[in-house]
Phi, psi and omega in degrees: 000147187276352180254023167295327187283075217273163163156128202194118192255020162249155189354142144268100202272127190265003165281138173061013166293137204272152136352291172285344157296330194262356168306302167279005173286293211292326209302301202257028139080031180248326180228141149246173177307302184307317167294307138018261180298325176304308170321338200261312163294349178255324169271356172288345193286307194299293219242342186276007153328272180288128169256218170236126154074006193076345191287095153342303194283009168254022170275161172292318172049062196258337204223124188271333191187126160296128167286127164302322159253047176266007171260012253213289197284344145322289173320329196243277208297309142011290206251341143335296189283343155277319160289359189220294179132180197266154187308312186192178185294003188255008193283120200052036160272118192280149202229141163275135175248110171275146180292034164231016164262119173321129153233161227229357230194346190190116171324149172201109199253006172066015193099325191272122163310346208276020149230039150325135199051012169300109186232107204306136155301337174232170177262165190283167170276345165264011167274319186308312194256034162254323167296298183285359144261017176104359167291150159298051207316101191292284212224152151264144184283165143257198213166112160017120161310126170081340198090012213263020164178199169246002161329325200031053175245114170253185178299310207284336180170182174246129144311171198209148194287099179322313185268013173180097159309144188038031192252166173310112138302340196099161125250168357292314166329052190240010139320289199294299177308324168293286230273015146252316184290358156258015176079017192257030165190162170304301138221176198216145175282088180244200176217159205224103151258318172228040197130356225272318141317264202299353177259339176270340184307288163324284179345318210222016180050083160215176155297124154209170185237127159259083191298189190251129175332118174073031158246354182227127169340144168229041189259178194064336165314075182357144129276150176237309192224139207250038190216017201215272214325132161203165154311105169194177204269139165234126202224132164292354172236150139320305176299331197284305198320325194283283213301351171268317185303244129080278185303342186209006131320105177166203180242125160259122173318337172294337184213093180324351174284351189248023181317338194250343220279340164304310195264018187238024175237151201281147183277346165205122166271334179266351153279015184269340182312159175201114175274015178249027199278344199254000175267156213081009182264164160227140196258129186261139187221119188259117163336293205219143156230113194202180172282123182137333201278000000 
């Protein structure tokens, strides 16, 4: 990124806020992780709740379970980075977990109550090496029961459309697409079989990357259909997405489809950014969508 060399000693604004924005905050001793996080956490409280009118079917209903210690794990990543610096650019970015990825710290129930309290011996592998470069597991999401649609209906409730209570989030991944396009986390984690990514991504204007099949682990990952499933980011920017891909693009001995992916992924996705990539284009923007239409 042209902008690594980060650092930035004015106000921190946390709506719509970039990777690399809360990076040159903490860098320039203006925000810490735990404040951070606490932010996040405070609007997961205010708002993933709240309805209109009282009317249920307008909560966001984006998050099955908050981590209990992710400010525990701020606080350590805080002072890790004052004796040492930070790990990579996610070191202390709180990140939304749609719930069919193992965590090993925080129950994953795929949507369905009959696995309430469930807790995986491991974390899935692209939560670990979202970990081992310092991110935060903020929240687990919801999500389609099971992944099996677009509903965005589990055992526990539905998401809801960040920009039109009670209207589609998308699905499955439609916890993790509300709760960043309502802003209650940094970036987010979702999974992708036949659209699972890329329909709350439309929905809810955000960044994703849908990689190409066997470059990114699928172990730990709930399966639906294992010859489809991957892993991947719903990020309100393009840059945060890349800057996820970057980190956990690669070949795991755990899952033989990524057997080549060391050697077929690019050594930087985020040097590939271009902010002039979109000039001269013209963007069709549709009103209404129905039959006729």
């Amino acid at each position: 990124l042209s902008q690594q060399a980060i650092y930035n000693d004015g106000d921190f604004q946390l709506v719509e806020a970039r990777v690399i924005d809360a990076q040159a905050s903490m860098e320039a001793g203006k925000l810490t992780a735990v404040e951070l996080t606490q932010k996040y956490l405070d609007r997961i409280a205010a708002y993933d709740k709240a309805t209109v009118n009282g009317d249920p079917a307008t909560a966001l209903n984006s998050i099955i379970e908050v981590n209990d210690h992710a400010l525990q794990d701020a606080a350590k990543l805080d002072a890790e980075r004052e004796q040492s610096g930070p790990r990579s650019l996610l070191h202390g970015i709180p990140v939304i977990v749609k719930d069919n990825f193992n965590t090993a710290d925080i129950a994953t129930t795929v949507g369905c109550k009959c696995l309430d309290g469930f807790l995986p011996e491991n974390d899935a592998e692209m939560v670990e090496k979202l970990r081992d470069a310092g991110a935060i597991v903020l929240a687990k999401a919801n999500l389609t029961e099971f992944a099996s649609g677009y509903s965005g209906q589990s055992s526990y409730m539905r998401s809801s459309n960040a920009y039109l209570s009670g209207g589609e989030s998308g699905g499955s991944s439609a916890g993790t697409g509300a709760a960043i396009a309502a802003n209650l986390g940094m970036i987010g984690l979702g999974s992708d079989t036949g659209g699972s990514i890329q329909v709350p991504g439309a929905y809810q204007g955000l960044a994703d990357v849908y990689q190409s099949f066997g470059l990114v682990s699928r172990e730990g990952i709930a399966p639906l259909a294992g010859d489809q499933d991957r892993g991947g980011p719903l990020t309100r920017t393009l840059d945060d997405s890349v800057i996820m891909l970057d980190l956990y693009a690669g070949t795991d001995p755990e899952d033989p489809t990524t057997a080549n992916a060391d050697a077929e992924r690019e050594l930087s996705y985020a040097a590939a950014l271009d902010k002039n990539g979109l000039k001269g284009a013209r963007i069709g923007y549709v009103s209404t969508i129905g039959a006729g239409t």
